[in-house]
Amino acid sequence: MLEHDGARVTRVRGDDADVFSRGYLCPKGVALKDLHEDPDRLRTPLIKRAGAFVPASWDEAFAEIAARLPALRDAHGADAIATVLGNPVAHKMGLQLYFPRLARALGTRNLYSASTLDQLPKMLASGLMYGSWLSVAVPDLERSDYLLVIGANPMVSNGSMWTVPDYRGKAKAMRARGGRIVVVDPRRTETAQAADRHHFIRPGADVFFLLGLVHTLFDENLARPGALAAHLAGVDEVRAAVLPYAPERVAPRCAVTAAEIRAIARELAAAPRGAVYGRIGTCTQEFGTLCSWLVDVLNALTGNLDREGGAMFPRAPAFAANTRGQPGTGRGVATGRYRARVSGAPEVTGELPLACLAEEIETPGPGQVRGLIVIAGNPVLSAPNGPRLAAALERLEFMVSLDIYLNETSRHAHVILPGLSPLEEAHYDVAFTQLAYRNHARYSPPVLPRPAGLPEEWETLLRLTAILRGAGANADLAALDEALLREELEKSAGPAAAALMAALGTVPGPERLLDLGLRSGPYGDQFGRAPGGLTLARLQAAPSGIDLGPLAPRVPELLRTPSGRIELAPAPLLADLARVAARIGDAASPLVLIGRRQLRSNNSWMHNLPVLAKGPYRCTLLVNPHDAARHGVSDGGAALLRAGARTLAVTVEVSAEMMEGVVSLPHGWGHDLPGAGQRLAAARPGANLNVLCDEDRRDPLSGNAVLSAIPVSLE
């Protein structure tokens, strides 16, 4: 809840009546006041003239774009313009709902996002198994008896691809009722410190540990899917695939003993209600998709998938593909419909690996990327080998950034279009309701008035759409919005389109699309056919949200696979096990680097907010005491971290929470680049771990960048 005097926020606090958060606030929520008032936040467009940014009017900015962007596309083709979406897009209703319109107007195959830096393996595994990308099973924590957490730190992230506010409180309640939490991680994280048991594991070797667990289930006759068995396809294929991976064989590779692997498998199988959860650490590695798949294989084989207290599927009130169309069957997902021009990396979920963007800009030939639109993203810090990407961005003929900051990426743009403060726009969780620990719906209207002359972000995207459709910078946005919605409804609803248009009214914008999504969704009023069902008006009348109940079993209704079953053994995943077999004998690198999340700095923009930036210096390299002695570094001292020819100066923090042979640096730092305009962040810039990451190392199935288990030396 926000208290304000009409012009400024005076207090930010949790809403105890909120049906989902129950009063819990994450640091991003606490920092909303600082973000809104940040003097470095852009409030007017900038145009680069003679190498320097100058303030411009919105008309001037759009005129510049209209003069240059369509001409670039006309001269070199649609694929000559790329887009990049950053993490904040997932928190912005207008950006999420209107970007698809811009993408269609562009017609480019060069679509990139932060998804290929952290989550695409999970989406690919879920798509292959269940038939839609965001059919992601999440732990039903409030009713669980056993939770196995692998490569994840929900105590800090509040869940990642698992929307679970106040994980700490829920985990504490779980243990108080007799439940157990086991964490497997190269670092004794905040989540591990509050668990019943923690095991170190070699970074990048999670796939061997997971294969050992699945092997044990079959080897000891513990595989009992129960009622789910009738909906599983491929159990025998999985049994055969894991046969070579006995715990005794994989233990040396993953550094978890065979006895512990077998004990964990037995505990999971014996738990009345249990779940396995794996995230960032299991995704940002070369076997990311296999790890994500094996997590769900474990949940399925132990009978914990789609049951109370296990790993369950949310039923989102709007926009979820697994609530639309014919229940229980569908076309499934497809990948590789096209490939990256230079590397040949396959398309997944309609996008290409962000790690490939630099080479697509650098390499001449048909389809070379010459123009770029970046929306709320900072890939120079978040993508591997940011220096190469920064140099590539300088070669672009035209770049547009939609961003509230002049940051390490937007400094390369020719035009920057600022967005609104979150307090000046309405909010609905388009994506996160599809990953929530409990079904719910919440809508928040703008808290503060929008400054005069500043467009909403959806209007900015729609203006760009108009320019690319040939309507020009001065197009009638309301008329365009009406026409686009009519086109979409005629395609999806056929003859009913006219009636739907009439029922939705004529006020343009994301609220109209939200009303359509809610009313046609699984809890909706179906435009009068289900009286009392959800509508936007009903949601607006419930400021603390509407509780839609705990997660409930959804198989087979949720499935969108052609077979109508859970595909436990997708052919691409079984084939990829050949890579695992070839790597099982690899020797451990003497020292490897992993990232880490921190409560106050999950994203790079959080470093410019006083309420989050204050306190001790947090961009430190965590080093095990034995490693510190071996490499001659000391607590608080400076050191040089090296990966091949790339080097990074770091500040050392000696910590027994690190596994020996593993060092850890938080992500999102590196604010010492010239031309950025975040003064507080620049005062303590930190070191960017992604400088040491190889952009050519990716999970070949998903294209996700390898940002973990990086071999390094320390001096």
XYZ file of C-alpha atoms in Angstrom:
715
model
C 0.000 0.000 0.000
C 1.229 3.493 -0.813
C 0.459 6.634 1.098
C 0.863 9.879 -0.827
C -0.153 13.514 -0.812
C -1.280 13.542 -4.435
C 2.123 14.425 -5.840
C 4.642 12.373 -3.893
C 4.761 9.100 -2.011
C 5.140 9.455 1.740
C 5.136 5.789 2.764
C 5.302 2.309 1.265
C 4.012 -0.683 3.233
C 2.535 -4.113 2.658
C -1.201 -4.696 2.388
C -2.113 -7.254 5.031
C -5.421 -7.853 3.248
C -3.753 -8.686 -0.076
C -5.000 -12.136 -1.053
C -1.628 -13.184 -2.459
C 1.210 -11.349 -0.705
C -0.527 -11.166 2.708
C 1.393 -7.997 3.436
C 4.814 -9.187 2.348
C 6.908 -6.697 0.370
C 9.990 -7.604 -1.653
C 12.823 -5.057 -1.958
C 11.572 -3.895 -5.358
C 8.295 -2.890 -3.726
C 10.055 -1.133 -0.869
C 12.141 0.814 -3.399
C 9.231 2.146 -5.488
C 9.433 5.549 -3.819
C 13.157 5.854 -4.574
C 12.646 4.710 -8.151
C 9.856 7.221 -8.708
C 11.900 10.092 -7.262
C 15.287 9.106 -8.707
C 16.810 12.278 -10.220
C 18.666 10.089 -12.748
C 15.428 8.634 -14.131
C 14.760 9.947 -17.640
C 11.660 12.070 -18.039
C 12.104 13.374 -21.566
C 13.295 11.758 -24.806
C 16.951 12.007 -25.781
C 18.349 12.163 -29.317
C 22.030 11.657 -30.057
C 23.492 14.562 -32.015
C 27.193 14.631 -32.928
C 27.839 11.827 -30.447
C 26.083 13.468 -27.484
C 22.543 13.176 -26.158
C 20.316 16.232 -26.214
C 16.796 16.534 -24.783
C 14.021 16.395 -27.363
C 10.256 16.588 -27.539
C 8.224 13.464 -28.135
C 7.280 14.735 -31.583
C 10.957 15.220 -32.433
C 11.880 11.760 -31.143
C 9.166 9.973 -33.094
C 9.950 12.024 -36.196
C 13.583 10.892 -35.965
C 12.479 7.275 -35.686
C 9.999 7.628 -38.550
C 12.711 9.094 -40.783
C 15.265 6.363 -40.099
C 13.746 3.052 -38.988
C 11.381 2.253 -41.905
C 14.040 3.346 -44.391
C 16.517 0.951 -42.827
C 14.036 -1.908 -43.103
C 13.100 -1.005 -46.674
C 16.750 -0.973 -47.699
C 17.889 -4.170 -45.994
C 14.801 -6.250 -45.169
C 12.825 -6.970 -42.013
C 15.554 -9.097 -40.421
C 17.915 -6.116 -40.464
C 16.096 -4.815 -37.364
C 16.274 -6.768 -34.098
C 14.557 -6.353 -30.753
C 15.724 -7.092 -27.220
C 13.350 -7.358 -24.261
C 14.731 -6.945 -20.747
C 13.570 -8.396 -17.446
C 11.395 -5.390 -16.430
C 9.072 -6.125 -19.369
C 7.740 -9.080 -17.365
C 6.552 -6.580 -14.732
C 4.843 -4.227 -17.182
C 1.311 -5.001 -18.359
C 1.377 -2.509 -21.231
C 4.725 -3.671 -22.595
C 3.767 -7.341 -22.455
C 0.410 -6.907 -24.137
C 1.539 -4.488 -26.851
C 4.964 -5.819 -27.816
C 3.447 -8.639 -29.944
C 1.811 -5.951 -32.111
C 5.139 -4.213 -32.603
C 6.837 -7.526 -33.412
C 4.243 -8.320 -36.080
C 4.711 -4.884 -37.608
C 8.474 -5.383 -37.699
C 8.246 -8.852 -39.241
C 11.768 -9.719 -38.094
C 13.102 -13.094 -37.001
C 15.744 -11.401 -34.875
C 13.852 -11.328 -31.580
C 15.907 -11.604 -28.377
C 15.166 -11.382 -24.672
C 16.563 -11.978 -21.210
C 14.799 -15.387 -21.271
C 17.844 -16.900 -22.994
C 19.983 -15.766 -20.074
C 18.108 -17.572 -17.322
C 14.866 -19.440 -18.018
C 14.489 -20.833 -21.532
C 15.602 -24.374 -20.541
C 12.675 -24.573 -18.129
C 10.259 -23.296 -20.755
C 11.551 -25.721 -23.391
C 11.358 -28.742 -21.102
C 7.831 -27.758 -20.036
C 6.764 -27.178 -23.627
C 8.026 -30.570 -24.776
C 6.464 -32.399 -21.831
C 3.117 -30.610 -21.465
C 2.547 -28.834 -24.767
C 2.866 -25.140 -23.849
C 5.839 -23.025 -22.839
C 4.527 -21.715 -19.520
C 2.981 -24.932 -18.237
C 5.582 -24.860 -15.477
C 5.018 -27.014 -12.403
C 5.680 -25.110 -9.150
C 5.948 -26.437 -5.578
C 2.728 -26.343 -3.582
C 4.771 -25.237 -0.589
C 1.981 -24.573 1.896
C 0.833 -28.216 1.727
C 4.168 -29.962 1.161
C 6.084 -32.276 3.473
C 9.377 -32.421 1.586
C 11.113 -29.939 -0.700
C 14.308 -30.604 -2.636
C 15.840 -27.341 -3.893
C 18.585 -27.571 -6.527
C 20.541 -24.544 -7.745
C 17.932 -22.087 -6.502
C 17.702 -19.487 -3.754
C 14.018 -18.622 -3.269
C 14.801 -17.021 0.086
C 16.359 -14.202 -1.936
C 14.484 -14.352 -5.239
C 11.024 -14.986 -3.713
C 10.865 -17.757 -6.260
C 12.033 -17.636 -9.838
C 9.536 -19.009 -12.320
C 7.690 -19.682 -9.069
C 5.831 -16.654 -7.726
C 5.977 -17.208 -3.967
C 6.129 -14.085 -1.789
C 7.631 -14.598 1.666
C 9.279 -17.937 0.941
C 11.043 -17.570 4.294
C 7.783 -17.535 6.237
C 6.255 -20.377 4.252
C 9.376 -22.527 4.604
C 9.461 -21.873 8.335
C 5.809 -22.910 8.632
C 6.505 -26.044 6.608
C 9.323 -27.121 8.909
C 7.242 -26.290 11.983
C 4.613 -28.812 10.882
C 7.285 -31.494 10.415
C 8.252 -30.941 6.782
C 11.848 -31.113 5.577
C 13.827 -29.006 3.134
C 17.011 -30.250 1.465
C 19.177 -27.886 -0.604
C 21.812 -28.891 -3.159
C 24.002 -25.959 -4.183
C 27.698 -25.048 -4.588
C 27.086 -22.308 -2.032
C 25.454 -22.501 1.374
C 22.872 -19.920 0.365
C 20.334 -18.127 2.507
C 17.856 -20.846 1.504
C 20.338 -23.554 2.489
C 21.031 -21.948 5.845
C 17.331 -22.194 6.727
C 16.985 -25.785 5.440
C 17.269 -29.110 7.229
C 20.208 -30.264 5.143
C 22.589 -28.846 2.557
C 24.867 -30.648 0.103
C 27.574 -29.055 -1.994
C 27.626 -30.024 -5.676
C 30.079 -29.350 -8.477
C 28.762 -26.481 -10.609
C 27.487 -27.655 -13.969
C 27.213 -31.273 -12.799
C 23.567 -31.147 -11.688
C 22.568 -33.364 -14.615
C 24.647 -36.242 -13.221
C 23.122 -35.840 -9.755
C 19.602 -35.771 -11.207
C 20.260 -38.813 -13.390
C 21.516 -40.629 -10.304
C 18.286 -39.824 -8.478
C 16.098 -41.066 -11.333
C 18.254 -44.194 -11.684
C 17.741 -44.922 -7.979
C 13.964 -44.672 -8.295
C 13.984 -47.446 -10.902
C 16.805 -49.442 -9.347
C 15.111 -49.632 -5.933
C 11.543 -49.938 -7.253
C 10.638 -46.514 -5.900
C 9.110 -45.194 -9.142
C 5.410 -45.027 -8.303
C 3.583 -42.364 -10.321
C 0.242 -43.463 -8.911
C -2.829 -41.930 -10.525
C -0.614 -40.012 -12.925
C 0.581 -43.242 -14.574
C -2.351 -43.322 -16.983
C -1.282 -39.933 -18.340
C 2.441 -40.648 -18.768
C 4.070 -41.602 -22.044
C 7.684 -42.762 -22.161
C 8.314 -44.292 -18.729
C 10.124 -47.301 -20.192
C 12.232 -45.046 -22.404
C 13.313 -43.019 -19.371
C 14.114 -46.228 -17.468
C 16.425 -47.341 -20.279
C 17.994 -43.902 -20.673
C 19.058 -43.593 -17.014
C 20.355 -47.162 -16.705
C 24.033 -46.146 -17.171
C 23.879 -43.495 -14.441
C 23.987 -45.358 -11.151
C 24.784 -43.108 -8.164
C 28.065 -44.922 -7.681
C 29.112 -43.873 -11.188
C 27.914 -40.256 -11.157
C 28.994 -39.415 -7.597
C 32.626 -38.544 -8.469
C 31.406 -36.274 -11.275
C 28.942 -34.262 -9.194
C 30.742 -34.513 -5.815
C 27.639 -35.740 -3.991
C 28.209 -39.184 -2.520
C 26.339 -42.199 -3.849
C 24.916 -42.786 -0.379
C 23.496 -39.263 -0.256
C 22.039 -39.537 -3.761
C 20.261 -42.730 -2.833
C 19.118 -41.297 0.511
C 17.594 -38.229 -1.147
C 15.803 -40.376 -3.750
C 14.357 -42.548 -0.961
C 13.257 -39.535 1.071
C 11.531 -37.984 -1.911
C 9.785 -41.241 -2.790
C 8.690 -41.826 0.807
C 7.404 -38.317 1.513
C 3.597 -38.175 1.699
C 3.741 -34.973 -0.360
C 6.987 -33.737 -1.868
C 8.391 -31.601 -4.665
C 11.653 -30.931 -6.480
C 12.477 -27.354 -7.494
C 15.437 -26.369 -9.667
C 16.149 -22.930 -11.107
C 18.907 -20.523 -12.094
C 21.820 -22.817 -11.276
C 20.224 -25.681 -13.180
C 19.356 -23.496 -16.181
C 22.428 -21.330 -16.790
C 24.678 -24.249 -17.752
C 25.333 -26.375 -20.806
C 22.875 -29.090 -19.684
C 20.134 -26.652 -18.665
C 17.259 -28.228 -20.585
C 18.158 -31.739 -19.444
C 18.251 -30.577 -15.820
C 14.867 -28.873 -16.132
C 13.409 -32.031 -17.691
C 14.839 -34.346 -15.019
C 13.386 -32.209 -12.227
C 9.901 -32.869 -13.607
C 10.715 -36.521 -14.303
C 11.488 -36.900 -10.592
C 8.229 -35.220 -9.617
C 6.263 -37.434 -12.003
C 7.868 -40.759 -11.097
C 7.375 -40.197 -7.362
C 3.692 -39.401 -7.865
C 4.266 -35.801 -6.780
C 3.427 -34.110 -10.060
C -0.027 -32.508 -10.191
C -1.013 -33.427 -6.669
C -1.526 -31.386 -3.507
C 1.736 -30.677 -1.760
C 3.729 -31.663 -4.822
C 4.637 -29.781 -7.992
C 1.415 -28.334 -9.391
C 0.222 -26.214 -12.280
C -1.331 -22.787 -11.608
C -4.591 -21.928 -13.339
C -4.108 -18.307 -14.298
C -7.204 -16.117 -14.742
C -6.032 -14.663 -18.060
C -3.565 -15.047 -20.937
C -2.444 -18.627 -20.190
C -2.138 -20.850 -23.260
C -2.967 -23.918 -21.167
C -6.441 -22.543 -20.411
C -7.349 -21.834 -24.034
C -8.474 -24.124 -26.819
C -9.474 -27.752 -26.515
C -8.544 -29.057 -23.026
C -6.289 -32.099 -22.842
C -4.788 -32.019 -26.317
C -3.160 -29.640 -28.772
C -0.406 -29.069 -31.273
C 2.392 -29.057 -28.736
C 5.444 -26.871 -29.297
C 7.938 -26.643 -32.125
C 11.509 -25.373 -32.184
C 14.014 -24.676 -34.915
C 11.443 -23.186 -37.295
C 14.334 -20.985 -38.344
C 17.935 -20.560 -37.232
C 20.331 -17.771 -36.387
C 22.077 -16.551 -39.514
C 25.660 -16.839 -38.190
C 25.743 -19.584 -35.542
C 22.802 -21.656 -36.777
C 21.300 -21.694 -33.264
C 17.663 -22.821 -33.414
C 14.711 -20.593 -32.653
C 12.928 -21.481 -29.405
C 9.663 -19.805 -28.307
C 9.988 -17.447 -31.260
C 13.328 -16.007 -30.227
C 17.042 -16.529 -30.771
C 19.820 -16.633 -28.145
C 20.762 -13.182 -26.908
C 24.367 -14.369 -26.775
C 24.288 -14.443 -30.603
C 23.332 -10.787 -31.066
C 26.853 -9.358 -31.291
C 27.875 -11.667 -34.135
C 24.635 -10.929 -35.974
C 25.548 -7.235 -35.912
C 29.210 -7.770 -36.804
C 28.873 -10.266 -39.663
C 28.168 -8.766 -43.112
C 25.694 -10.303 -45.530
C 21.962 -10.566 -46.147
C 20.042 -10.361 -42.873
C 22.820 -8.578 -40.993
C 21.360 -6.732 -38.001
C 21.729 -3.012 -38.641
C 18.977 -1.599 -36.415
C 17.862 -2.437 -32.889
C 14.990 -1.692 -30.526
C 15.813 -2.434 -26.871
C 12.913 -2.376 -24.436
C 13.758 -2.127 -20.715
C 16.937 -4.138 -21.149
C 20.603 -3.845 -20.265
C 22.296 -6.729 -22.109
C 25.723 -5.048 -22.013
C 25.724 -6.052 -18.331
C 23.459 -9.096 -18.375
C 24.676 -10.969 -21.472
C 27.987 -12.841 -21.791
C 30.983 -10.844 -23.036
C 29.391 -7.439 -22.671
C 32.439 -5.616 -24.094
C 31.973 -7.372 -27.437
C 28.275 -6.546 -27.465
C 28.938 -2.912 -26.548
C 31.383 -2.598 -29.453
C 28.814 -4.192 -31.773
C 26.094 -1.764 -30.662
C 28.335 1.126 -31.672
C 28.297 -0.219 -35.244
C 24.503 -0.109 -35.584
C 23.058 2.295 -38.106
C 20.133 3.075 -35.822
C 19.165 2.042 -32.292
C 16.142 2.945 -30.183
C 15.931 2.299 -26.437
C 12.773 2.407 -24.350
C 14.218 2.874 -20.884
C 13.893 4.935 -17.748
C 17.699 5.218 -17.471
C 20.688 6.180 -19.534
C 22.448 2.921 -18.736
C 25.296 0.782 -20.056
C 23.171 -0.320 -23.018
C 20.951 2.664 -23.792
C 24.060 4.905 -23.991
C 24.601 3.336 -27.435
C 21.156 4.341 -28.721
C 20.386 7.093 -31.187
C 17.013 7.781 -29.551
C 15.947 7.008 -25.978
C 12.243 7.054 -25.135
C 11.623 7.154 -21.369
C 8.958 5.075 -19.693
C 6.763 5.825 -16.733
C 7.400 5.286 -13.080
C 5.571 2.138 -11.910
C 3.483 4.428 -9.702
C 2.126 6.246 -12.756
C 0.709 3.206 -14.544
C -1.759 0.405 -13.899
C -0.478 -3.062 -13.087
C -1.613 -6.639 -13.585
C 0.682 -9.693 -13.487
C 0.327 -11.046 -17.013
C 3.071 -13.675 -16.669
C 3.539 -14.200 -12.943
C -0.025 -15.359 -12.306
C 0.884 -18.303 -14.555
C 3.656 -19.270 -12.097
C 1.957 -18.466 -8.802
C 1.928 -20.663 -5.700
C -1.802 -19.837 -5.336
C -4.415 -18.878 -7.908
C -5.410 -15.237 -7.678
C -6.107 -12.042 -9.617
C -5.031 -8.513 -8.660
C -5.224 -5.189 -10.457
C -3.635 -1.945 -9.305
C -4.625 1.397 -10.849
C -2.045 4.168 -11.154
C -1.173 5.688 -7.780
C 0.062 9.037 -9.014
C -1.054 11.091 -12.031
C 0.921 10.722 -15.228
C 2.938 13.849 -16.066
C 1.402 15.948 -18.801
C 2.704 15.100 -22.240
C 4.308 11.815 -21.203
C 2.730 8.890 -23.081
C 2.000 5.563 -21.487
C 4.386 2.807 -22.497
C 1.775 0.937 -24.516
C 1.162 4.146 -26.450
C 4.880 4.376 -27.210
C 4.878 0.818 -28.556
C 1.736 1.504 -30.538
C 3.300 4.671 -32.007
C 6.290 2.597 -33.150
C 3.866 0.034 -34.565
C 2.127 2.763 -36.536
C 5.442 3.997 -37.926
C 6.422 0.509 -39.047
C 2.984 -0.135 -40.572
C 3.405 2.959 -42.710
C 0.847 5.098 -40.864
C 3.478 7.608 -39.777
C 4.423 9.205 -36.485
C 1.166 11.163 -36.230
C -1.228 8.229 -36.646
C -4.488 8.134 -34.691
C -3.538 5.652 -31.947
C -7.088 5.047 -30.763
C -8.178 4.144 -34.282
C -5.145 1.890 -34.755
C -5.755 0.172 -31.431
C -9.376 -0.421 -32.429
C -8.384 -1.814 -35.828
C -5.721 -4.140 -34.420
C -8.054 -5.535 -31.777
C -10.757 -6.109 -34.381
C -8.272 -7.972 -36.598
C -7.206 -10.165 -33.687
C -10.776 -10.958 -32.633
C -11.898 -11.738 -36.158
C -9.051 -14.227 -36.386
C -9.716 -15.854 -32.999
C -13.488 -15.476 -32.554
C -14.806 -15.300 -36.118
C -18.408 -14.108 -36.363
C -18.521 -13.313 -32.627
C -15.890 -10.588 -33.050
C -18.357 -7.731 -33.490
C -20.273 -8.624 -30.323
C -17.055 -8.912 -28.341
C -15.893 -5.530 -29.570
C -19.161 -3.973 -28.471
C -18.981 -5.617 -25.039
C -15.412 -4.415 -24.455
C -16.164 -0.769 -25.165
C -14.087 1.742 -27.068
C -11.526 2.941 -24.496
C -8.156 1.822 -25.923
C -5.245 0.419 -23.997
C -4.134 -2.619 -22.013
C -7.124 -2.513 -19.652
C -9.390 -3.421 -22.553
C -7.145 -6.368 -23.417
C -7.078 -7.366 -19.744
C -10.879 -7.271 -19.601
C -10.987 -9.510 -22.671
C -8.493 -11.921 -21.105
C -10.315 -12.079 -17.769
C -13.817 -12.444 -19.197
C -12.802 -15.172 -21.638
C -10.530 -16.910 -19.120
C -11.261 -19.923 -16.910
C -12.893 -17.843 -14.146
C -14.464 -15.242 -16.447
C -18.063 -14.249 -16.938
C -17.790 -15.420 -20.574
C -19.481 -12.182 -21.621
C -22.652 -12.911 -19.695
C -22.783 -16.675 -20.099
C -21.287 -17.189 -16.621
C -22.858 -14.550 -14.354
C -20.650 -13.577 -11.423
C -17.472 -14.525 -13.248
C -14.378 -12.377 -13.426
C -14.366 -9.056 -15.261
C -12.027 -6.114 -15.015
C -14.760 -4.133 -13.270
C -15.073 -6.805 -10.593
C -11.290 -6.831 -10.142
C -11.162 -3.050 -9.895
C -13.709 -3.256 -7.090
C -11.378 -5.551 -5.090
C -8.275 -3.464 -4.313
C -6.646 -6.301 -2.368
C -7.288 -8.797 -5.136
C -9.527 -11.839 -5.550
C -8.451 -15.192 -4.163
C -9.149 -17.994 -6.626
C -8.118 -20.799 -4.322
C -5.172 -23.135 -3.834
C -3.649 -24.981 -6.751
C -5.685 -27.984 -7.858
C -4.880 -30.995 -10.068
C -5.066 -30.082 -13.767
C -3.976 -33.195 -15.681
C -5.191 -34.034 -18.283
C -7.098 -30.741 -18.814
C -3.871 -28.702 -18.833
C -2.132 -30.756 -21.523
C -1.666 -29.413 -25.037
C 0.437 -32.258 -26.448
C -0.680 -34.047 -29.635
C -0.853 -37.331 -27.720
C -2.912 -35.854 -24.904
C -0.370 -37.297 -22.457
C 2.640 -36.070 -20.521
C 5.643 -36.746 -22.744
C 8.124 -38.045 -20.187
C 10.737 -38.933 -22.811
C 10.859 -36.278 -25.564
C 13.139 -37.440 -28.352
C 15.372 -34.301 -28.416
C 16.111 -34.724 -24.719
C 16.924 -38.412 -24.934
C 19.224 -37.674 -27.862
C 21.009 -34.960 -25.883
C 22.025 -37.508 -23.256
C 24.842 -38.466 -25.644
C 26.575 -35.253 -24.566
C 26.220 -36.305 -20.935
C 27.730 -39.716 -21.623
C 30.711 -38.072 -23.308
C 31.332 -35.776 -20.313
C 30.930 -38.121 -17.372
C 34.665 -38.690 -17.085
C 35.649 -35.015 -17.134
C 38.084 -33.976 -14.441
C 37.117 -31.113 -12.156
C 38.538 -27.702 -13.002
C 40.707 -26.435 -10.134
C 38.516 -23.347 -9.730
C 35.172 -22.368 -11.267
C 33.021 -19.244 -11.073
C 29.277 -19.076 -10.402
C 26.947 -16.121 -10.027
C 24.619 -15.324 -7.167
C 21.518 -13.320 -6.421
C 21.299 -10.779 -3.662
C 18.132 -9.534 -2.019
C 18.895 -5.858 -2.668
C 20.378 -6.192 -6.158
C 18.589 -8.790 -8.254
C 18.668 -6.408 -11.246
C 21.190 -3.830 -12.412
C 18.778 -0.888 -12.063
C 18.406 -1.597 -8.328
C 21.956 -0.303 -7.727
C 20.868 3.298 -8.276
C 18.267 3.425 -5.506
C 19.428 4.705 -2.089
C 17.209 2.424 -0.009
C 18.719 -0.636 -1.712
C 22.260 0.585 -2.374
C 23.032 1.606 1.197
C 24.902 -0.677 3.544
C 28.021 -2.781 3.067
C 29.673 -3.273 -0.304
C 28.022 -6.332 -1.818
C 29.810 -6.970 -5.117
C 32.428 -9.245 -3.582
C 33.978 -12.491 -4.784
C 33.126 -15.181 -2.240
C 36.115 -17.502 -1.787
C 36.415 -20.599 0.385
C 39.125 -20.185 3.080
C 41.215 -23.060 1.673
C 41.073 -21.535 -1.815
C 42.002 -18.126 -0.414
C 45.108 -19.579 1.230
C 46.021 -21.571 -1.877
C 45.749 -18.547 -4.177
C 47.252 -16.023 -1.787
C 44.230 -13.744 -1.456
C 42.805 -12.274 1.739
C 39.479 -11.067 3.035
C 38.824 -7.529 1.804
C 41.788 -7.631 -0.527
C 41.935 -6.990 -4.252
C 42.441 -9.845 -6.684
C 42.435 -10.622 -10.365
C 40.028 -13.171 -11.748
C 41.002 -14.607 -15.117
C 39.136 -16.751 -17.689
C 41.399 -17.343 -20.660
C 42.476 -13.941 -21.957
C 39.708 -12.087 -20.102
C 40.400 -10.564 -16.696
C 38.340 -8.908 -13.992
C 39.438 -7.003 -10.891
C 37.459 -8.084 -7.821
C 37.237 -7.562 -4.076
C 37.594 -10.780 -2.097
C 35.322 -11.943 0.705
C 36.542 -15.123 2.361
C 33.554 -17.306 3.268
C 33.066 -20.877 4.408
C 29.651 -20.845 2.715
C 31.437 -21.560 -0.573
C 32.310 -25.060 -1.738
C 36.035 -25.542 -2.101
C 37.072 -24.988 -5.719
C 34.149 -22.601 -6.383
C 34.030 -18.797 -6.246
C 30.931 -16.628 -6.575
C 30.287 -13.108 -7.867
C 26.849 -11.423 -7.964
C 25.374 -10.534 -11.328
C 24.227 -7.187 -12.698
C 27.214 -5.064 -11.648
C 29.837 -3.223 -13.703
C 28.639 0.402 -13.610
C 32.001 1.922 -14.527
C 31.391 2.289 -18.259
C 31.611 5.808 -19.743
C 28.438 7.518 -20.865
C 25.987 5.937 -18.426
C 23.924 8.247 -16.247
C 23.326 6.368 -12.997
C 25.428 8.331 -10.537
C 24.765 6.347 -7.371
C 25.509 3.055 -9.112
C 28.698 4.499 -10.612
C 29.955 5.456 -7.139
C 30.257 1.743 -6.316
C 30.341 0.134 -9.773
C 31.289 -3.405 -8.848
C 32.598 -6.047 -11.245
C 30.600 -7.611 -14.063
C 31.025 -11.404 -13.921
C 29.594 -11.787 -17.445
C 32.767 -10.198 -18.839
C 34.385 -13.590 -18.180
C 31.615 -15.648 -19.822
C 31.997 -17.054 -23.326
C 29.144 -15.990 -25.619
C 29.734 -19.093 -27.746
C 28.969 -21.480 -24.858
C 25.247 -22.257 -24.814
C 22.882 -25.095 -23.994
C 22.435 -26.398 -27.564
C 18.763 -27.276 -27.082
C 17.479 -23.993 -25.672
C 20.266 -21.603 -26.663
C 20.491 -20.416 -23.065
C 23.831 -18.796 -22.240
C 26.246 -20.676 -19.976
C 26.777 -18.263 -17.092
C 27.885 -20.788 -14.476
C 30.752 -23.215 -13.890
C 33.199 -20.921 -15.698
C 36.828 -22.170 -15.295
C 38.895 -19.343 -13.812
C 42.166 -18.609 -12.086
C 42.611 -16.264 -9.120
C 45.644 -14.204 -8.211
